[in-house]
């Protein structure tokens, strides 16, 4: 899938967002090293905290289907500013793909690209658990 196709896949997921509370749709398209793409949207809940972001929906779909080697993720929103991943999603991406490229789109389809290391410097991973 080309970069533009990955971005379009994220944008297409905006229509699937379940957002009765925030009215803030987010779509994501997560690309694996073998080219497989998993998409996601945000899914809100009346309990608020059970809400899952678009990025984590895509990661959960991928991991549960046996894919963990992620290379790129496109994240689409409809707002003026670029839709960047929240802190929890940064941490979840870090678990599987500390070197992933993160393509953030605004409502006009313009992009700003980051490395996850820029978005989550000094991120927590399994190595921190090996201190004893
Ligand atoms: N949201 C995402 O889907 N991804 C992010 O990284 C930022 C926040 C969703 C969660 C919630 O449904 C709405 O955007 C407002 O926070």
Coordinates of N, CA and C and ligand atoms in Angstrom, one line a residue:
X1 N 0.9 -1.2 0.0 CA 0.0 0.0 0.0 C 0.9 1.2 0.0
X2 N 0.5 2.2 -0.8 CA 1.3 3.4 -0.9 C 1.0 4.3 0.4
X3 N 1.9 5.3 0.6 CA 1.6 6.2 1.7 C 0.3 6.9 1.6
X4 N -0.1 7.3 0.3 CA -1.4 8.0 0.1 C -2.5 7.0 0.4
X5 N -2.4 5.7 0.0 CA -3.4 4.8 0.3 C -3.6 4.5 1.8
X6 N -2.5 4.5 2.5 CA -2.5 4.3 3.9 C -3.3 5.4 4.6
X7 N -3.0 6.7 4.1 CA -3.7 7.8 4.6 C -5.2 7.8 4.3
X8 N -5.5 7.4 3.1 CA -6.9 7.3 2.7 C -7.6 6.2 3.5
X9 N -6.9 5.1 3.9 CA -7.6 4.1 4.7 C -7.9 4.6 6.1
X10 N -7.0 5.5 6.6 CA -7.3 6.1 7.9 C -8.5 7.0 7.8
X11 N -8.5 7.8 6.8 CA -9.6 8.8 6.6 C -10.9 8.1 6.4
X12 N -10.9 6.9 5.7 CA -12.2 6.2 5.5 C -12.8 5.7 6.8
X13 N -11.9 5.5 7.8 CA -12.4 4.9 9.0 C -13.1 6.0 9.9
X14 N -13.0 7.3 9.5 CA -13.7 8.3 10.3 C -15.2 8.1 10.3
X15 N -15.7 7.5 9.3 CA -17.2 7.2 9.2 C -17.6 6.1 10.1
X16 N -16.7 5.3 10.6 CA -17.0 4.2 11.4 C -16.9 4.6 12.9
X17 N -16.3 5.7 13.2 CA -16.1 6.1 14.6 C -17.5 6.1 15.3
X18 N -17.5 5.6 16.6 CA -18.7 5.6 17.4 C -18.4 6.7 18.5
X19 N -19.0 7.8 18.3 CA -18.6 9.0 19.0 C -19.7 9.8 19.6
X20 N -20.7 9.2 20.2 CA -21.9 10.0 20.7 C -21.6 11.0 21.8
X21 N -20.4 10.9 22.4 CA -20.1 11.8 23.5 C -19.2 12.9 23.1
X22 N -18.1 12.6 22.5 CA -17.1 13.7 22.1 C -17.4 14.3 20.7
X23 N -18.1 13.6 19.9 CA -18.3 14.0 18.5 C -17.0 14.3 17.8
X24 N -15.9 13.6 18.2 CA -14.6 13.8 17.7 C -14.1 12.5 17.0
X25 N -14.3 12.3 15.7 CA -14.0 11.1 15.0 C -12.5 11.0 14.8
X26 N -12.0 9.7 15.0 CA -10.6 9.5 14.7 C -10.5 8.1 13.9
X27 N -9.7 8.1 12.8 CA -9.5 6.9 12.1 C -8.0 6.5 12.1
X28 N -7.7 5.3 12.0 CA -6.3 4.9 12.0 C -6.1 3.7 11.0
X29 N -4.9 3.7 10.4 CA -4.5 2.6 9.5 C -3.1 2.3 9.9
X30 N -2.9 1.0 10.3 CA -1.6 0.5 10.8 C -1.0 -0.5 9.8
X31 N 0.2 -0.2 9.4 CA 0.8 -1.0 8.4 C 1.9 -1.9 9.0
X32 N 1.9 -3.2 8.7 CA 2.9 -4.1 9.2 C 4.0 -4.3 8.1
X33 N 5.1 -4.9 8.6 CA 6.3 -5.0 7.7 C 6.0 -5.9 6.5
X34 N 5.0 -6.8 6.6 CA 4.7 -7.6 5.4 C 3.7 -6.9 4.5
X35 N 3.3 -5.7 4.8 CA 2.3 -4.9 4.0 C 0.9 -5.0 4.5
X36 N 0.6 -5.9 5.4 CA -0.8 -6.0 5.9 C -1.2 -4.8 6.6
X37 N -2.4 -4.3 6.4 CA -2.9 -3.1 7.0 C -4.1 -3.4 7.9
X38 N -4.1 -2.9 9.1 CA -5.2 -3.1 10.0 C -5.8 -1.6 10.3
X39 N -7.1 -1.5 10.2 CA -7.7 -0.2 10.4 C -8.4 -0.1 11.8
X40 N -8.7 1.1 12.2 CA -9.4 1.2 13.5 C -10.1 2.6 13.6
X41 N -11.1 2.6 14.5 CA -11.7 3.9 14.7 C -11.9 4.0 16.3
X42 N -12.2 5.2 16.7 CA -12.5 5.3 18.2 C -13.9 4.8 18.5
X43 N -14.0 4.1 19.6 CA -15.3 3.5 20.1 C -15.5 4.0 21.5
X44 N -16.5 4.9 21.6 CA -16.7 5.5 22.9 C -17.7 4.7 23.7
X45 N -17.9 5.1 25.0 CA -18.7 4.3 25.9 C -19.3 5.3 26.9
X46 N -20.6 5.0 27.3 CA -21.2 5.9 28.3 C -20.5 5.9 29.6
X47 N -19.6 4.9 29.9 CA -18.8 4.9 31.1 C -17.5 5.7 30.9
X48 N -17.4 6.3 29.7 CA -16.2 7.2 29.4 C -14.9 6.4 29.4
X49 N -14.5 5.9 30.5 CA -13.1 5.3 30.6 C -13.0 4.1 29.7
X50 N -14.0 3.3 29.4 CA -13.9 2.2 28.5 C -13.7 2.6 27.1
X51 N -13.7 3.8 26.8 CA -13.5 4.3 25.4 C -12.1 3.8 24.9
X52 N -12.1 3.4 23.7 CA -10.8 2.9 23.1 C -10.6 3.8 21.8
X53 N -9.3 4.3 21.8 CA -8.9 5.2 20.7 C -8.8 4.3 19.4
X54 N -8.8 5.1 18.3 CA -8.7 4.4 16.9 C -7.4 3.7 16.8
X55 N -6.3 4.2 17.3 CA -5.0 3.6 17.2 C -4.9 2.2 17.9
X56 N -5.5 2.2 19.1 CA -5.5 1.0 19.9 C -6.5 0.0 19.4
X57 N -7.5 0.4 18.7 CA -8.4 -0.5 18.0 C -7.6 -1.3 17.0
X58 N -6.9 -0.5 16.2 CA -6.1 -1.1 15.1 C -5.0 -2.0 15.6
X59 N -4.3 -1.6 16.7 CA -3.3 -2.5 17.3 C -3.9 -3.8 17.8
X60 N -5.1 -3.7 18.5 CA -5.7 -4.9 19.0 C -6.1 -5.8 17.9
X61 N -6.6 -5.3 16.8 CA -7.0 -6.1 15.7 C -5.8 -6.8 15.1
X62 N -4.7 -6.1 15.0 CA -3.5 -6.7 14.4 C -2.9 -7.7 15.3
X63 N -2.7 -7.4 16.6 CA -2.0 -8.4 17.5 C -2.9 -9.6 17.6
X64 N -4.2 -9.5 17.7 CA -5.0 -10.6 17.9 C -5.1 -11.5 16.6
X65 N -4.6 -10.9 15.5 CA -4.6 -11.7 14.2 C -3.1 -12.2 14.0
X66 N -2.3 -12.0 15.0 CA -0.9 -12.6 14.8 C 0.1 -11.6 14.3
X67 N -0.2 -10.3 14.2 CA 0.8 -9.4 13.6 C 1.3 -8.4 14.7
X68 N 2.6 -8.3 14.8 CA 3.2 -7.4 15.8 C 4.2 -6.4 15.2
X69 N 4.6 -6.7 14.0 CA 5.8 -5.9 13.4 C 5.2 -4.7 12.6
X70 N 5.1 -3.6 13.3 CA 4.4 -2.4 12.7 C 5.5 -1.4 12.2
X71 N 5.2 -0.9 11.0 CA 6.2 0.1 10.4 C 5.7 1.5 10.3
X72 N 4.3 1.6 10.1 CA 3.8 3.0 9.9 C 2.3 3.0 10.4
X73 N 1.9 4.1 10.9 CA 0.5 4.3 11.3 C 0.1 5.7 10.8
X74 N -1.1 5.7 10.1 CA -1.7 7.0 9.7 C -2.9 7.2 10.6
X75 N -3.0 8.4 11.1 CA -4.0 8.8 12.1 C -4.8 10.0 11.5
X76 N -6.1 9.8 11.3 CA -6.9 10.9 10.7 C -7.9 11.5 11.7
X77 N -8.0 12.8 11.6 CA -9.1 13.5 12.4 C -9.8 14.5 11.5
X78 N -10.7 15.2 12.0 CA -11.4 16.2 11.2 C -11.1 17.6 11.7
X79 N -10.2 17.7 12.6 CA -10.0 19.0 13.2 C -8.9 19.8 12.4
X80 N -8.8 21.1 12.8 CA -7.9 22.0 12.1 C -6.4 21.5 12.4
X81 N -6.2 21.1 13.6 CA -4.8 20.7 14.0 C -4.6 19.2 13.6
X82 N -3.4 18.8 13.6 CA -3.1 17.4 13.2 C -3.5 16.5 14.4
X83 N -4.0 15.3 14.1 CA -4.5 14.4 15.1 C -3.3 13.5 15.6
X84 N -2.8 13.9 16.7 CA -1.6 13.2 17.2 C -2.2 12.1 18.2
X85 N -1.4 11.0 18.4 CA -1.9 10.0 19.3 C -1.8 10.4 20.8
X86 N -2.8 10.0 21.6 CA -2.7 10.3 23.0 C -1.6 9.5 23.7
X87 N -1.3 9.9 24.9 CA -0.2 9.2 25.6 C -0.4 7.7 25.8
X88 N -1.6 7.3 26.0 CA -1.8 5.8 26.2 C -1.5 5.1 24.8
X89 N -1.9 5.7 23.7 CA -1.7 5.1 22.4 C -0.2 5.1 22.1
X90 N 0.5 6.1 22.5 CA 2.0 6.2 22.3 C 2.6 5.0 23.0
X91 N 2.2 4.8 24.2 CA 2.8 3.7 25.0 C 2.5 2.4 24.4
X92 N 1.3 2.2 23.9 CA 0.9 0.9 23.3 C 1.7 0.7 22.0
X93 N 1.9 1.7 21.2 CA 2.7 1.6 20.0 C 4.2 1.2 20.4
X94 N 4.6 1.8 21.5 CA 6.0 1.6 21.9 C 6.3 0.2 22.3
X95 N 5.2 -0.5 22.8 CA 5.4 -1.9 23.2 C 5.8 -2.8 22.0
X96 N 5.2 -2.5 20.8 CA 5.5 -3.4 19.7 C 6.4 -2.7 18.6
X97 N 6.4 -1.4 18.5 CA 7.1 -0.8 17.4 C 7.7 0.6 17.8
X98 N 8.8 0.5 18.6 CA 9.4 1.8 19.1 C 9.9 2.6 18.0
X99 N 10.1 2.1 16.8 CA 10.7 2.9 15.7 C 9.6 3.2 14.6
X100 N 8.3 3.0 15.0 CA 7.3 3.3 14.0 C 7.2 4.7 13.6
X101 N 6.8 4.9 12.3 CA 6.6 6.3 11.8 C 5.1 6.6 12.0
X102 N 4.8 7.8 12.5 CA 3.5 8.2 12.9 C 3.0 9.4 12.0
X103 N 2.1 9.1 11.1 CA 1.6 10.1 10.1 C 0.3 10.7 10.7
X104 N 0.3 12.0 11.0 CA -0.8 12.6 11.6 C -1.5 13.5 10.6
X105 N -2.8 13.4 10.4 CA -3.5 14.2 9.4 C -4.5 15.1 10.1
X106 N -4.7 16.2 9.5 CA -5.8 17.1 9.9 C -7.0 17.0 9.0
X107 N -8.0 17.8 9.3 CA -9.2 17.6 8.6 C -9.1 18.0 7.1
X108 N -8.1 18.7 6.7 CA -7.8 19.1 5.4 C -7.0 18.1 4.6
X109 N -6.6 17.0 5.4 CA -5.8 16.0 4.7 C -4.3 16.3 4.7
X110 N -4.0 17.4 5.3 CA -2.5 17.7 5.4 C -1.9 16.9 6.5
X111 N -0.6 16.6 6.3 CA 0.1 15.7 7.2 C 1.3 16.3 7.9
X112 N 1.5 15.7 9.1 CA 2.7 16.0 9.8 C 3.2 14.7 10.3
X113 N 4.5 14.4 10.1 CA 5.0 13.1 10.4 C 6.0 13.1 11.5
X114 N 5.9 12.2 12.4 CA 6.8 12.1 13.6 C 7.4 10.7 13.7
X115 N 8.5 10.5 14.4 CA 8.9 9.2 14.8 C 8.3 9.0 16.2
X116 N 8.0 7.8 16.6 CA 7.5 7.6 17.9 C 8.4 8.1 19.0
X117 N 9.7 8.0 18.7 CA 10.7 8.4 19.6 C 10.6 9.9 19.9
X118 N 10.2 10.7 18.9 CA 10.0 12.1 19.1 C 8.8 12.3 20.0
X119 N 7.7 11.5 19.8 CA 6.5 11.7 20.5 C 6.5 11.1 21.9
X120 N 7.4 10.1 22.1 CA 7.5 9.5 23.4 C 9.0 9.2 23.8
X121 N 9.7 10.3 24.1 CA 11.1 10.1 24.4 C 11.3 9.4 25.7
X122 N 12.3 8.6 25.8 CA 12.6 7.9 27.1 C 11.4 7.0 27.5
X123 N 10.8 6.3 26.5 CA 9.6 5.5 26.7 C 9.9 4.3 27.6
X124 N 8.9 3.9 28.3 CA 8.9 2.7 29.2 C 8.8 1.5 28.3
X125 N 9.7 0.5 28.5 CA 9.5 -0.8 27.8 C 10.0 -1.9 28.7
X126 N 10.1 -3.1 28.2 CA 10.4 -4.3 29.0 C 11.8 -4.2 29.7
X127 N 12.7 -3.4 29.1 CA 14.0 -3.3 29.7 C 14.0 -2.7 31.1
X128 N 13.0 -1.9 31.4 CA 12.9 -1.3 32.7 C 12.4 -2.3 33.8
X129 N 11.9 -3.4 33.3 CA 11.4 -4.4 34.3 C 12.6 -5.4 34.7
X130 N 13.8 -5.2 34.1 CA 14.9 -6.1 34.3 C 15.9 -5.5 35.2
X131 N 15.5 -4.8 36.3 CA 16.4 -4.1 37.2 C 16.9 -4.9 38.4
X132 N 16.2 -6.0 38.7 CA 16.6 -6.7 39.9 C 17.5 -7.9 39.6
Ligands
LIG1 N1 -9.0 9.7 20.4 C1 -8.4 8.8 19.6 O1 -9.1 7.9 19.0 N2 -7.1 8.8 19.4 C2 -6.2 9.6 20.0 O2 -5.0 9.3 20.1 C3 -6.8 10.8 20.6 C4 -8.2 10.7 21.1 C5 -10.4 9.7 20.6 C6 -10.8 9.2 22.0 C7 -12.2 9.9 22.1 O3 -13.1 9.1 21.5 C8 -12.1 11.2 21.3 O4 -10.9 11.0 20.5 C9 -11.9 12.4 22.1 O5 -10.9 12.3 23.0

